[in-house]
């Protein structure tokens, strides 16, 4: 309670009032004492003068003792008179009076002990016994006697004090109480705004509402304090608003960072990090519930081609369209994520079995059959999907992702727009791939590769062309076909070393080939899309041309249609440089890639190599024959040399010759052989051709 200023003030006030009133009371008692003594003295003086006058009358006639005694007995009514002595002119006591109050006292002597009577002045003197009034009876210079009246002072004074005390104390108490009550009221009144202010600040503290303002009335210090608090609150509120803005901005930035960290900006889909995080959690849950979860891994077929031919903007839109299209066909709990480039992962949780995932994969493939319209282009695309069971991967995320990878690449190998469900045999296959990839360097260093040549015969029956085809008889794995190891070398980043090896061999063999086949021989060699991307490749060719003193007019570079379209701009630059050096370009496996042929008008190729698929299926359907005829016509119109691959029968050769094929290549005429066996192959091929012409004729 005493911590409160109010109570401190009130306590101080009460103490001050009490001290002041006590002091005032004491001083008034003192004042009363002196006033009372004075008045008693004066009364005594007057009374003693009167009695002296009366005694003068009595004693001037005769010493009538009776009359004196009667006079003195009149003093009985003055209760404080102790005694009275009447002396003659010689200070002989002639009459004495003792007040009845003192008569009662035993051994009371009506005499002065402290002083001799005749030493007292003729007035009222304060002595030990009280007040002594000494008066001459008669003229002071010729008195006929003396009158001494002794009166008690202490007792009347005490009595008077007590009377005063008794009469004033209630009044004092009332005044003090009133003063205290008043001070209470005053403090209450004065401190009320302060208390209100304190209540207000507590409210602010409790509600943390810094918009609140204290209602200020008046101009005193408390109002000033109220104003100061209002200003402080306004400042705090302003600061809070600024802080809120900053916090909101920071939150926004945090969300943006989270989005950047977890989502792909282009498609708005979760990214790899986010997907793997979700997959990890889902796998745990699925394992706990002994359920099935499937992962689908796919990429967009021919995406690079779209990017290069139709531009990155179209490529980006294609990614977004594919993502949106597929996402709209998934369940709410499924997650689709873009994990980079044109690769996507889909997580299908809570499955009863894998069939549901296979159905989803089929549905996605079907969805992609329809072309997607982007910037007025009807972009024909597709997806190859790897399907993986979490149960089979033992709910291990790394195993599941590796399996998805393997399944997807297997799907791609099997032909675009297909799906493959992972099975352990694919893993063995994958292990073989890893083994092959690891053996390539060794094969180059230990010269394990061999170069075979397959003849091409022209429409005049002359074997003037050759295709260089690599062969790999490996001591550990036996004969590995280029169809198997070339894609692995491409994936493992080892194809460039193989191309260099082939290029060197061809350049080294060129002179022999001219002699073995024809002075104008044209040797084709296959290059990969990775070579096209290599900015040093053209320099390597130039360097080897100089080193082996070759004329590039004898060299033709075969590039598959898909490699070309995947690296459109690089390829065109390369073609341009090769042509500048008199070299030529052939588009290999034509017809297996893009259905859009519009690019044919934009590129600088010399030869179209029609894929053997068309030749193979010639006998099976007349429709194929029409397609083949159309391609041949188109090639002619574009002034291109047409080479047909995979001719295995004289009928096929006949048909193609009749339809204006320029060059023929196939097992019917010659199989790929080492350079040593070429001479006999040339003779045999030309012989077979002449037989053809004979039959034809
Ligand atoms: P490609 O460039 O289309 O080569 C033609 C393929 O068809 C060769 O297969 C050849 O042996 C085969 N072939 C030719 N005529 C016939 C026929 O009448 N019937 C059948 N069934 N096949 C025929 P190969 O040598 O197995 O090569 C396969 C593919 O490997 C090549 O296809 C080419 O893309 C790639 N390749 C081969 N050697 C090299 C190379 O040195 N470098 C690169 N980058 N790729 C190569
Ligand atoms: Mg080829
Ligand atoms: Mg080919």
Short mmCIF file of C-alpha atoms in Angstrom, two decimals, residues 332-594:
data_model
loop_
_atom_site.label_atom_id
_atom_site.label_comp_id
_atom_site.label_asym_id
_atom_site.label_seq_id
_atom_site.Cartn_x
_atom_site.Cartn_y
_atom_site.Cartn_z
CA UNK A 332 -5.17 -34.76 -56.16
CA UNK A 333 -2.74 -36.81 -54.08
CA UNK A 334 -0.41 -37.49 -57.02
CA UNK A 335 2.62 -35.25 -57.41
CA UNK A 336 4.17 -34.34 -60.72
CA UNK A 337 7.55 -32.59 -60.68
CA UNK A 338 9.89 -31.25 -63.34
CA UNK A 339 13.32 -32.43 -62.39
CA UNK A 340 15.25 -30.67 -65.13
CA UNK A 341 15.26 -30.20 -68.89
CA UNK A 342 12.36 -32.18 -70.32
CA UNK A 343 12.39 -34.79 -67.56
CA UNK A 344 9.46 -35.26 -65.19
CA UNK A 345 8.72 -37.50 -62.24
CA UNK A 346 5.26 -38.50 -61.07
CA UNK A 347 4.52 -40.01 -57.67
CA UNK A 348 1.34 -42.08 -57.42
CA UNK A 349 0.76 -42.94 -53.74
CA UNK A 350 -1.92 -45.12 -52.09
CA UNK A 351 -2.24 -47.73 -54.84
CA UNK A 352 -3.69 -51.21 -54.40
CA UNK A 353 -1.37 -52.58 -57.04
CA UNK A 354 0.86 -51.47 -59.90
CA UNK A 355 -1.87 -51.91 -62.55
CA UNK A 356 -3.27 -48.54 -61.64
CA UNK A 357 0.14 -46.96 -62.37
CA UNK A 358 0.35 -48.80 -65.69
CA UNK A 359 -3.10 -47.49 -66.61
CA UNK A 360 -1.92 -43.96 -65.76
CA UNK A 361 1.20 -44.42 -67.93
CA UNK A 362 -0.96 -45.61 -70.84
CA UNK A 363 -3.34 -42.73 -70.38
CA UNK A 364 -0.47 -40.21 -70.43
CA UNK A 365 0.97 -41.75 -73.61
CA UNK A 366 -2.47 -41.57 -75.27
CA UNK A 367 -2.89 -37.98 -74.14
CA UNK A 368 0.29 -37.07 -75.98
CA UNK A 369 -0.90 -38.57 -79.26
CA UNK A 370 -2.78 -35.42 -80.14
CA UNK A 371 -0.55 -32.57 -81.31
CA UNK A 372 -0.21 -29.60 -78.96
CA UNK A 373 -0.94 -26.21 -80.47
CA UNK A 374 1.76 -23.67 -79.66
CA UNK A 375 2.26 -20.35 -81.49
CA UNK A 376 0.22 -21.65 -84.45
CA UNK A 377 2.41 -24.77 -84.64
CA UNK A 378 0.83 -28.18 -84.21
CA UNK A 379 3.66 -29.71 -82.24
CA UNK A 380 3.60 -33.47 -82.40
CA UNK A 381 5.23 -34.92 -79.37
CA UNK A 382 5.18 -37.93 -77.12
CA UNK A 383 6.55 -39.27 -73.89
CA UNK A 384 8.49 -42.38 -72.92
CA UNK A 385 7.68 -43.54 -69.43
CA UNK A 386 9.48 -45.74 -66.92
CA UNK A 387 7.17 -47.25 -64.30
CA UNK A 388 8.56 -48.32 -60.92
CA UNK A 389 7.04 -50.04 -57.91
CA UNK A 390 8.11 -48.78 -54.48
CA UNK A 391 7.53 -52.23 -53.04
CA UNK A 392 9.93 -53.74 -55.56
CA UNK A 393 12.51 -51.05 -54.70
CA UNK A 394 12.04 -52.09 -51.07
CA UNK A 395 10.80 -48.54 -50.34
CA UNK A 396 14.34 -47.26 -50.84
CA UNK A 397 14.33 -43.87 -52.54
CA UNK A 398 17.70 -44.22 -54.28
CA UNK A 399 16.86 -47.67 -55.61
CA UNK A 400 13.43 -46.44 -56.75
CA UNK A 401 14.89 -43.46 -58.63
CA UNK A 402 17.64 -45.55 -60.26
CA UNK A 403 15.04 -48.14 -61.31
CA UNK A 404 12.85 -45.36 -62.75
CA UNK A 405 15.83 -44.08 -64.70
CA UNK A 406 16.59 -47.51 -66.12
CA UNK A 407 12.93 -48.19 -66.96
CA UNK A 408 12.57 -44.85 -68.75
CA UNK A 409 15.70 -45.32 -70.86
CA UNK A 410 14.58 -48.83 -71.72
CA UNK A 411 11.23 -47.39 -72.82
CA UNK A 412 13.07 -44.89 -75.00
CA UNK A 413 15.18 -47.63 -76.56
CA UNK A 414 12.08 -49.64 -77.34
CA UNK A 415 10.72 -46.78 -79.36
CA UNK A 416 9.32 -43.42 -78.47
CA UNK A 417 5.86 -43.12 -76.94
CA UNK A 418 6.07 -46.34 -74.94
CA UNK A 419 6.25 -47.30 -71.28
CA UNK A 420 8.40 -49.88 -69.52
CA UNK A 421 7.71 -51.36 -66.13
CA UNK A 422 10.93 -51.90 -64.25
CA UNK A 423 12.02 -55.49 -63.65
CA UNK A 424 15.34 -56.83 -62.28
CA UNK A 425 16.41 -58.03 -65.76
CA UNK A 426 16.64 -54.39 -66.81
CA UNK A 427 19.10 -53.94 -64.01
CA UNK A 428 21.34 -56.66 -65.40
CA UNK A 429 21.02 -54.94 -68.73
CA UNK A 430 22.03 -51.73 -67.09
CA UNK A 431 25.00 -53.39 -65.48
CA UNK A 432 26.10 -54.55 -68.94
CA UNK A 433 25.75 -50.97 -70.15
CA UNK A 434 27.98 -49.75 -67.33
CA UNK A 435 30.48 -52.46 -68.16
CA UNK A 436 30.46 -51.51 -71.85
CA UNK A 437 30.86 -47.83 -71.03
CA UNK A 438 33.85 -48.64 -68.82
CA UNK A 439 35.45 -50.78 -71.56
CA UNK A 440 35.33 -48.11 -74.29
CA UNK A 441 38.46 -46.22 -73.18
CA UNK A 442 40.38 -49.45 -72.95
CA UNK A 443 39.13 -50.42 -76.42
CA UNK A 444 40.47 -47.16 -77.89
CA UNK A 445 43.81 -47.39 -76.07
CA UNK A 446 44.33 -51.06 -76.93
CA UNK A 447 43.09 -50.63 -80.49
CA UNK A 448 40.29 -53.14 -80.10
CA UNK A 449 38.00 -51.39 -82.56
CA UNK A 450 38.00 -52.35 -86.22
CA UNK A 451 36.64 -50.40 -89.15
CA UNK A 452 34.52 -52.16 -91.75
CA UNK A 453 33.31 -50.71 -95.02
CA UNK A 454 30.02 -51.38 -96.73
CA UNK A 455 29.74 -50.63 -100.41
CA UNK A 456 27.07 -48.46 -101.99
CA UNK A 457 26.36 -48.96 -105.65
CA UNK A 458 25.06 -46.16 -107.83
CA UNK A 459 22.26 -46.34 -110.36
CA UNK A 460 24.83 -46.88 -113.12
CA UNK A 461 26.07 -50.01 -111.37
CA UNK A 462 29.37 -48.54 -110.23
CA UNK A 463 30.48 -49.12 -106.62
CA UNK A 464 31.73 -45.66 -105.81
CA UNK A 465 30.46 -45.19 -102.29
CA UNK A 466 31.40 -46.69 -98.96
CA UNK A 467 30.03 -46.42 -95.46
CA UNK A 468 32.56 -46.80 -92.64
CA UNK A 469 31.02 -48.89 -89.85
CA UNK A 470 32.78 -49.59 -86.59
CA UNK A 471 33.13 -53.10 -85.14
CA UNK A 472 34.12 -54.12 -81.62
CA UNK A 473 35.21 -57.69 -80.97
CA UNK A 474 35.80 -57.53 -77.20
CA UNK A 475 37.78 -60.22 -75.35
CA UNK A 476 35.44 -60.18 -72.32
CA UNK A 477 32.01 -59.60 -73.81
CA UNK A 478 32.53 -61.00 -77.31
CA UNK A 479 31.28 -59.09 -80.34
CA UNK A 480 29.45 -55.91 -79.30
CA UNK A 481 27.29 -54.39 -82.03
CA UNK A 482 27.50 -50.65 -82.74
CA UNK A 483 23.72 -50.57 -82.31
CA UNK A 484 24.41 -51.45 -78.63
CA UNK A 485 27.62 -49.61 -77.74
CA UNK A 486 27.20 -46.40 -79.78
CA UNK A 487 24.17 -45.18 -77.72
CA UNK A 488 26.05 -46.18 -74.53
CA UNK A 489 29.14 -44.27 -75.67
CA UNK A 490 26.89 -41.29 -76.37
CA UNK A 491 25.33 -41.47 -72.91
CA UNK A 492 28.70 -41.98 -71.25
CA UNK A 493 30.26 -39.05 -73.12
CA UNK A 494 32.73 -41.30 -75.00
CA UNK A 495 31.39 -41.00 -78.52
CA UNK A 496 33.70 -38.12 -79.46
CA UNK A 497 36.74 -40.33 -78.88
CA UNK A 498 35.17 -43.02 -81.09
CA UNK A 499 34.43 -40.51 -83.88
CA UNK A 500 38.04 -39.31 -83.77
CA UNK A 501 39.28 -42.86 -84.02
CA UNK A 502 36.99 -43.57 -87.02
CA UNK A 503 37.96 -40.28 -88.69
CA UNK A 504 41.64 -41.10 -88.30
CA UNK A 505 41.16 -44.60 -89.70
CA UNK A 506 39.20 -43.33 -92.70
CA UNK A 507 41.79 -40.66 -93.46
CA UNK A 508 44.56 -43.19 -93.10
CA UNK A 509 42.71 -45.63 -95.39
CA UNK A 510 41.56 -43.07 -97.93
CA UNK A 511 44.35 -43.59 -100.43
CA UNK A 512 43.92 -47.39 -100.31
CA UNK A 513 40.16 -46.99 -100.63
CA UNK A 514 40.58 -44.86 -103.76
CA UNK A 515 42.67 -47.62 -105.27
CA UNK A 516 40.43 -50.45 -104.07
CA UNK A 517 37.09 -48.92 -105.04
CA UNK A 518 37.32 -45.90 -107.28
CA UNK A 519 39.45 -42.83 -107.77
CA UNK A 520 36.29 -40.76 -107.00
CA UNK A 521 35.28 -42.85 -104.03
CA UNK A 522 32.99 -41.19 -101.50
CA UNK A 523 33.47 -42.54 -97.97
CA UNK A 524 30.69 -41.90 -95.45
CA UNK A 525 31.29 -41.90 -91.77
CA UNK A 526 28.70 -41.64 -89.04
CA UNK A 527 28.91 -38.78 -86.57
CA UNK A 528 26.89 -38.25 -83.45
CA UNK A 529 24.91 -35.31 -82.12
CA UNK A 530 27.63 -34.92 -79.47
CA UNK A 531 30.18 -34.21 -82.23
CA UNK A 532 27.91 -31.51 -83.58
CA UNK A 533 27.85 -29.84 -80.20
CA UNK A 534 31.62 -29.92 -79.93
CA UNK A 535 32.99 -26.56 -81.15
CA UNK A 536 36.45 -28.17 -81.61
CA UNK A 537 35.17 -30.87 -83.95
CA UNK A 538 35.56 -28.85 -87.13
CA UNK A 539 39.13 -27.93 -86.11
CA UNK A 540 39.93 -31.58 -85.49
CA UNK A 541 38.71 -32.42 -89.01
CA UNK A 542 40.80 -29.57 -90.49
CA UNK A 543 43.82 -30.71 -88.53
CA UNK A 544 43.46 -34.31 -89.76
CA UNK A 545 42.85 -33.18 -93.35
CA UNK A 546 46.22 -31.48 -93.23
CA UNK A 547 47.94 -34.24 -91.31
CA UNK A 548 46.82 -37.07 -93.65
CA UNK A 549 46.80 -34.87 -96.71
CA UNK A 550 43.22 -35.74 -97.58
CA UNK A 551 40.76 -34.12 -99.87
CA UNK A 552 37.43 -33.69 -98.07
CA UNK A 553 35.51 -34.12 -101.35
CA UNK A 554 35.92 -37.89 -100.72
CA UNK A 555 34.32 -37.65 -97.31
CA UNK A 556 30.66 -37.59 -96.46
CA UNK A 557 29.39 -37.10 -92.92
CA UNK A 558 26.28 -39.07 -92.05
CA UNK A 559 24.14 -37.63 -89.37
CA UNK A 560 20.83 -39.05 -88.21
CA UNK A 561 17.74 -36.98 -88.71
CA UNK A 562 17.10 -36.76 -84.95
CA UNK A 563 20.68 -35.72 -84.12
CA UNK A 564 20.44 -33.03 -86.72
CA UNK A 565 17.12 -31.72 -85.44
CA UNK A 566 18.22 -31.92 -81.83
CA UNK A 567 21.10 -29.56 -82.61
CA UNK A 568 19.71 -27.67 -85.51
CA UNK A 569 21.79 -24.47 -85.36
CA UNK A 570 25.08 -26.23 -84.50
CA UNK A 571 24.44 -28.70 -87.31
CA UNK A 572 23.81 -26.00 -89.89
CA UNK A 573 27.04 -24.26 -88.92
CA UNK A 574 28.92 -27.53 -89.19
CA UNK A 575 27.37 -28.33 -92.60
CA UNK A 576 28.34 -24.92 -93.82
CA UNK A 577 31.99 -25.39 -92.76
CA UNK A 578 32.16 -28.88 -94.26
CA UNK A 579 30.72 -27.72 -97.55
CA UNK A 580 33.23 -24.89 -97.62
CA UNK A 581 35.92 -27.58 -97.57
CA UNK A 582 34.20 -29.56 -100.38
CA UNK A 583 32.88 -32.18 -97.99
CA UNK A 584 29.31 -33.49 -98.16
CA UNK A 585 26.50 -34.30 -95.77
CA UNK A 586 24.00 -37.15 -95.69
CA UNK A 587 20.88 -37.28 -93.57
CA UNK A 588 20.87 -40.83 -92.18
CA UNK A 589 17.87 -43.00 -91.24
CA UNK A 590 15.55 -40.54 -92.95
CA UNK A 591 11.87 -41.09 -92.17
CA UNK A 592 12.33 -42.47 -88.66
CA UNK A 593 12.25 -39.13 -86.89
CA UNK A 594 10.11 -36.16 -87.66
#
